[in-house]
Amino acid sequence: MIRIPPFSALRAFEAVARHRSVRKAAEELGLDHTVVSRHVRSLQAMLDVPLVRTSRQGVALTPAGDEYAASLNRILADLATATARVDSNRRSANLSIWSVPGFALRWLTPRLPDFHALYPSIEISVRPHESMADLAGFEADAQIIYGEPPSTTLRCTVLARPLVFPVASPYWAATHRNARTPADLVDMPLIHEESHEQWREWFAAHGVTPPDRLRGPRLWHANLALEAAKLGQGVALGNELLCANELAVGDLTEIGHNRVAMHPYLFVARRDRWNEPALVRLRLWIATQMQQEAQTARTASAGR
């Protein structure tokens, strides 16, 4: 007889693994945190292997937990695909999605044909924008943001929390071979997005205090910053999702090995529209794709 854990336990573990937090997983699932903890413990007991470690800093996955979470994501993606194919009651839908520009241009737009092939009745309109849409006034159906959760009148969930690291053109890296550690980069020409804040947070995560004035231009959003880095204008902060293609083909190279998790990408929508079928399909599809790609990127990075 095939042993299959209860879906409630699998769902709880998947949410905890994605959020790295029992409390946040409980909020997403609409359960008490003690219930989520109990589900995870029961799953560990059934498998007879620890999947998570808890500390004051939050929840971390064990190697077995990391592997199990990756397998579970693939299974849920297959389940979502199978469900879509047998769902004969799908209705046509037009979704207007606002998104932070870098993500819209570099990740979401190139993958929309894949979503449309799976859900041909759902039409997606993407608008790159830094400001919050008036979701209450139906200015957009949902929004993808990077950073902190918005107003509590809206509902949001973590899509992925990619690792962030400095990148530059191969030519720049070859002519600045002494730039390897975070401390080495403090006085280098840095390429900023809308402000210097992201670089300051990255330095702080590595225990480095930058000067009051950081060098380099401000280029508004991630896409412009990464393009400037490709042109050899300095060092930009990229992540494993937004610059995966450039790293693979050699247009960009990672400076040092200083990856750190910073802010998450969040899917935001009105609470009363959260469970609309088209929004659910888009949300789950994006989350699954992002998490699978992040796992692939981390595996490739570990092998280098």
C-alpha positions as CSV (number, residue, x, y, z in Angstrom):
1,M,0.0,0.0,0.0
2,I,1.3,3.4,-1.0
3,R,2.0,5.7,2.0
4,I,0.7,9.2,1.3
5,P,0.7,11.8,4.0
6,P,-2.5,13.7,4.7
7,F,-2.9,16.7,2.4
8,S,-3.5,19.0,5.4
9,A,0.0,18.1,6.7
10,L,1.6,18.5,3.2
11,R,-0.2,21.9,2.7
12,A,1.0,23.1,6.2
13,F,4.6,22.0,5.5
14,E,4.7,23.6,2.0
15,A,3.5,27.0,3.5
16,V,6.0,26.8,6.4
17,A,8.8,25.9,3.9
18,R,7.9,28.8,1.7
19,H,7.5,31.5,4.4
20,R,10.2,30.1,6.7
21,S,7.7,30.9,9.4
22,V,4.9,29.0,11.2
23,R,3.1,32.1,12.1
24,K,3.0,33.4,8.5
25,A,2.0,30.0,7.2
26,A,-0.8,29.9,9.7
27,E,-2.0,33.3,8.6
28,E,-2.1,32.3,5.0
29,L,-3.9,29.1,5.7
30,G,-6.4,30.6,8.1
31,L,-5.3,28.3,10.9
32,D,-4.0,28.6,14.4
33,H,-0.2,28.4,14.5
34,T,-0.5,25.4,16.9
35,V,-2.5,23.5,14.3
36,V,0.2,24.2,11.6
37,S,2.9,23.1,14.0
38,R,1.0,19.9,14.8
39,H,0.6,19.1,11.1
40,V,4.3,19.6,10.5
41,R,5.2,17.4,13.5
42,S,2.8,14.7,12.3
43,L,4.5,14.7,8.8
44,Q,7.9,14.4,10.4
45,A,6.7,11.6,12.6
46,M,5.3,9.7,9.6
47,L,8.5,10.2,7.6
48,D,10.6,9.5,10.7
49,V,13.0,12.3,9.6
50,P,13.3,16.0,10.8
51,L,12.2,18.4,8.1
52,V,12.5,21.7,9.9
53,R,14.6,23.4,12.6
54,T,13.2,26.2,14.7
55,S,15.1,28.9,16.5
56,R,14.6,32.5,17.6
57,Q,15.4,33.6,14.0
58,G,12.6,31.5,12.5
59,V,12.3,28.2,10.7
60,A,15.0,26.6,8.6
61,L,14.8,23.5,6.5
62,T,17.0,20.5,7.1
63,P,18.6,19.0,4.0
64,A,15.9,16.4,4.0
65,G,13.3,19.1,4.4
66,D,14.7,21.2,1.5
67,E,14.7,18.1,-0.8
68,Y,11.1,17.2,0.3
69,A,9.9,20.8,-0.2
70,A,11.3,20.8,-3.8
71,S,9.6,17.5,-4.6
72,L,6.4,18.6,-3.1
73,N,6.4,21.8,-5.2
74,R,6.8,19.7,-8.4
75,I,4.0,17.4,-7.3
76,L,1.7,20.4,-6.6
77,A,2.6,21.9,-10.0
78,D,1.7,18.6,-11.7
79,L,-1.6,18.5,-9.7
80,A,-2.4,22.1,-10.7
81,T,-1.8,21.2,-14.4
82,A,-3.9,18.1,-14.2
83,T,-6.7,20.0,-12.5
84,A,-6.7,22.7,-15.1
85,R,-6.9,20.1,-17.9
86,V,-10.0,18.3,-16.5
87,D,-11.7,21.5,-15.3
88,S,-14.5,21.8,-17.9
89,N,-16.1,24.7,-16.1
90,R,-13.3,27.2,-16.6
91,R,-14.7,30.7,-17.5
92,S,-13.0,33.3,-19.6
93,A,-11.3,35.9,-17.6
94,N,-9.3,39.1,-18.2
95,L,-6.8,40.0,-15.5
96,S,-5.0,43.3,-15.2
97,I,-1.8,42.7,-13.2
98,W,0.5,45.5,-12.0
99,S,4.0,44.5,-11.1
100,V,7.4,46.0,-10.1
101,P,9.0,46.8,-13.4
102,G,12.1,44.6,-13.1
103,F,10.0,41.5,-12.4
104,A,7.4,42.4,-15.1
105,L,10.0,42.9,-17.8
106,R,12.6,40.2,-17.0
107,W,10.6,37.4,-15.5
108,L,6.8,37.6,-15.9
109,T,6.4,38.7,-19.5
110,P,8.7,36.1,-21.1
111,R,6.8,33.3,-19.3
112,L,3.2,34.5,-20.1
113,P,3.0,32.2,-23.2
114,D,3.5,29.2,-20.9
115,F,0.7,30.4,-18.7
116,H,-1.6,31.0,-21.6
117,A,-0.9,27.6,-23.0
118,L,-2.1,26.1,-19.8
119,Y,-5.0,28.5,-19.3
120,P,-6.1,29.7,-22.7
121,S,-9.3,31.2,-21.3
122,I,-7.4,33.7,-19.0
123,E,-6.0,36.8,-20.7
124,I,-3.3,38.7,-18.8
125,S,-2.5,42.3,-19.1
126,V,0.7,43.4,-17.4
127,R,1.5,46.9,-16.4
128,P,5.0,47.7,-14.9
129,H,4.6,50.1,-12.0
130,E,6.3,51.0,-8.8
131,S,3.2,52.5,-7.1
132,M,0.4,50.6,-5.5
133,A,-2.7,50.2,-7.7
134,D,-6.0,51.1,-6.3
135,L,-7.2,47.5,-6.0
136,A,-10.3,48.6,-4.0
137,G,-11.3,50.7,-7.0
138,F,-10.5,47.9,-9.5
139,E,-7.6,49.8,-11.1
140,A,-6.0,46.3,-11.2
141,D,-7.0,42.8,-10.3
142,A,-3.8,42.0,-8.4
143,Q,-0.3,43.3,-8.0
144,I,3.2,41.8,-7.6
145,I,5.4,43.9,-5.3
146,Y,8.9,43.5,-3.8
147,G,9.4,44.3,-0.2
148,E,7.1,44.7,2.8
149,P,3.4,43.7,2.9
150,P,1.0,46.6,2.1
151,S,-2.1,47.7,4.0
152,T,-4.0,45.1,6.0
153,T,-7.1,45.8,4.0
154,L,-5.5,43.7,1.3
155,R,-4.3,40.1,1.3
156,C,-0.9,39.0,0.2
157,T,1.2,35.9,0.0
158,V,4.9,35.3,-0.5
159,L,5.7,34.1,-4.0
160,A,9.4,33.6,-3.5
161,R,12.3,35.1,-1.5
162,P,15.3,35.0,-4.0
163,L,18.9,35.3,-3.0
164,V,20.5,38.7,-3.8
165,F,24.1,39.1,-4.9
166,P,26.3,41.6,-6.8
167,V,26.8,41.2,-10.6
168,A,28.8,43.0,-13.2
169,S,30.0,42.4,-16.8
170,P,32.8,39.9,-17.3
171,Y,35.0,42.8,-18.5
172,W,34.4,44.8,-15.3
173,A,35.1,41.7,-13.2
174,A,38.3,41.0,-15.1
175,T,39.5,44.6,-14.5
176,H,38.5,44.7,-10.8
177,R,39.8,41.3,-9.6
178,N,40.3,42.7,-6.1
179,A,36.5,43.2,-5.7
180,R,35.5,39.9,-4.1
181,T,34.0,40.6,-0.6
182,P,31.3,43.0,0.5
183,A,33.9,45.3,2.1
184,D,35.8,45.4,-1.2
185,L,32.7,46.8,-2.9
186,V,32.0,49.8,-0.6
187,D,34.2,52.2,-2.6
188,M,33.4,50.7,-6.0
189,P,31.0,52.3,-8.6
190,L,27.6,50.8,-7.5
191,I,24.5,50.9,-9.7
192,H,21.4,51.7,-7.7
193,E,17.7,51.4,-8.4
194,E,15.4,54.1,-7.1
195,S,17.5,54.8,-4.0
196,H,20.7,53.6,-2.2
197,E,18.6,51.6,0.3
198,Q,18.9,48.2,-1.3
199,W,22.7,48.3,-1.3
200,R,22.7,49.6,2.3
201,E,20.6,46.6,3.4
202,W,22.8,44.2,1.5
203,F,25.9,45.6,3.1
204,A,24.3,45.4,6.5
205,A,23.3,41.8,6.0
206,H,27.1,41.1,5.6
207,G,28.1,43.1,8.6
208,V,29.6,46.0,6.6
209,T,28.8,49.6,7.4
210,P,28.9,51.7,4.2
211,P,29.8,55.4,4.0
212,D,27.1,58.0,4.2
213,R,27.6,58.6,0.5
214,L,27.6,55.7,-1.9
215,R,29.0,56.1,-5.4
216,G,27.1,55.4,-8.6
217,P,24.0,56.3,-10.5
218,R,20.4,55.7,-9.6
219,L,18.5,54.1,-12.4
220,W,14.9,53.7,-11.0
221,H,14.4,49.9,-11.3
222,A,16.1,46.6,-11.6
223,N,15.9,46.2,-15.3
224,L,17.8,49.4,-16.0
225,A,20.4,48.6,-13.3
226,L,21.1,45.2,-14.7
227,E,21.4,46.5,-18.2
228,A,23.9,49.1,-17.0
229,A,25.9,46.4,-15.3
230,K,25.9,44.4,-18.6
231,L,27.4,47.5,-20.3
232,G,30.3,47.6,-17.8
233,Q,29.1,50.7,-15.8
234,G,29.6,49.1,-12.4
235,V,28.1,46.6,-10.0
236,A,24.4,46.0,-9.6
237,L,22.4,43.9,-7.2
238,G,20.7,41.0,-9.0
239,N,18.9,38.0,-7.8
240,E,18.7,34.3,-8.9
241,L,15.5,34.9,-10.8
242,L,16.0,38.2,-12.6
243,C,19.5,37.6,-14.0
244,A,19.5,33.8,-14.4
245,N,19.7,34.0,-18.2
246,E,22.5,36.6,-18.3
247,L,24.5,34.5,-15.8
248,A,23.9,31.4,-17.9
249,V,25.1,32.9,-21.1
250,G,27.9,34.9,-19.6
251,D,26.6,38.4,-20.1
252,L,26.8,39.0,-16.4
253,T,29.1,37.4,-13.8
254,E,28.6,37.1,-10.0
255,I,31.1,39.1,-8.0
256,G,32.3,36.9,-5.1
257,H,30.0,34.5,-3.4
258,N,28.0,36.7,-1.2
259,R,24.4,35.6,-1.6
260,V,21.8,36.7,1.0
261,A,18.0,36.5,1.2
262,M,16.4,39.9,1.5
263,H,12.9,40.9,0.6
264,P,10.2,38.6,-0.9
265,Y,8.1,39.0,-4.0
266,L,4.5,39.3,-2.8
267,F,1.2,38.7,-4.7
268,V,-1.4,41.2,-3.5
269,A,-5.1,41.2,-4.1
270,R,-8.4,42.3,-2.4
271,R,-9.5,39.9,0.4
272,D,-12.9,39.5,-1.2
273,R,-11.4,38.4,-4.5
274,W,-8.6,36.2,-3.2
275,N,-10.3,32.9,-4.1
276,E,-11.5,33.9,-7.6
277,P,-10.5,31.0,-9.8
278,A,-8.4,33.0,-12.3
279,L,-6.5,34.8,-9.6
280,V,-5.9,31.5,-7.8
281,R,-4.5,29.9,-10.9
282,L,-2.2,32.8,-11.7
283,R,-1.0,33.1,-8.1
284,L,-0.2,29.4,-7.8
285,W,1.4,29.1,-11.2
286,I,3.7,32.1,-10.5
287,A,4.7,30.8,-7.1
288,T,5.4,27.3,-8.4
289,Q,7.5,28.5,-11.3
290,M,9.5,30.9,-9.2
291,Q,10.3,28.4,-6.5
292,Q,11.3,25.7,-9.0
293,E,13.6,28.2,-10.8
294,A,15.1,29.4,-7.5
295,Q,15.8,25.8,-6.5
296,T,17.4,25.1,-9.9
297,A,19.6,28.3,-9.5
298,R,20.8,27.3,-6.0
299,T,21.7,23.8,-7.2
300,A,23.7,25.2,-10.1
301,S,25.4,27.8,-7.8
302,A,26.4,25.1,-5.3
303,G,28.0,23.2,-8.2
304,R,30.2,26.1,-9.2
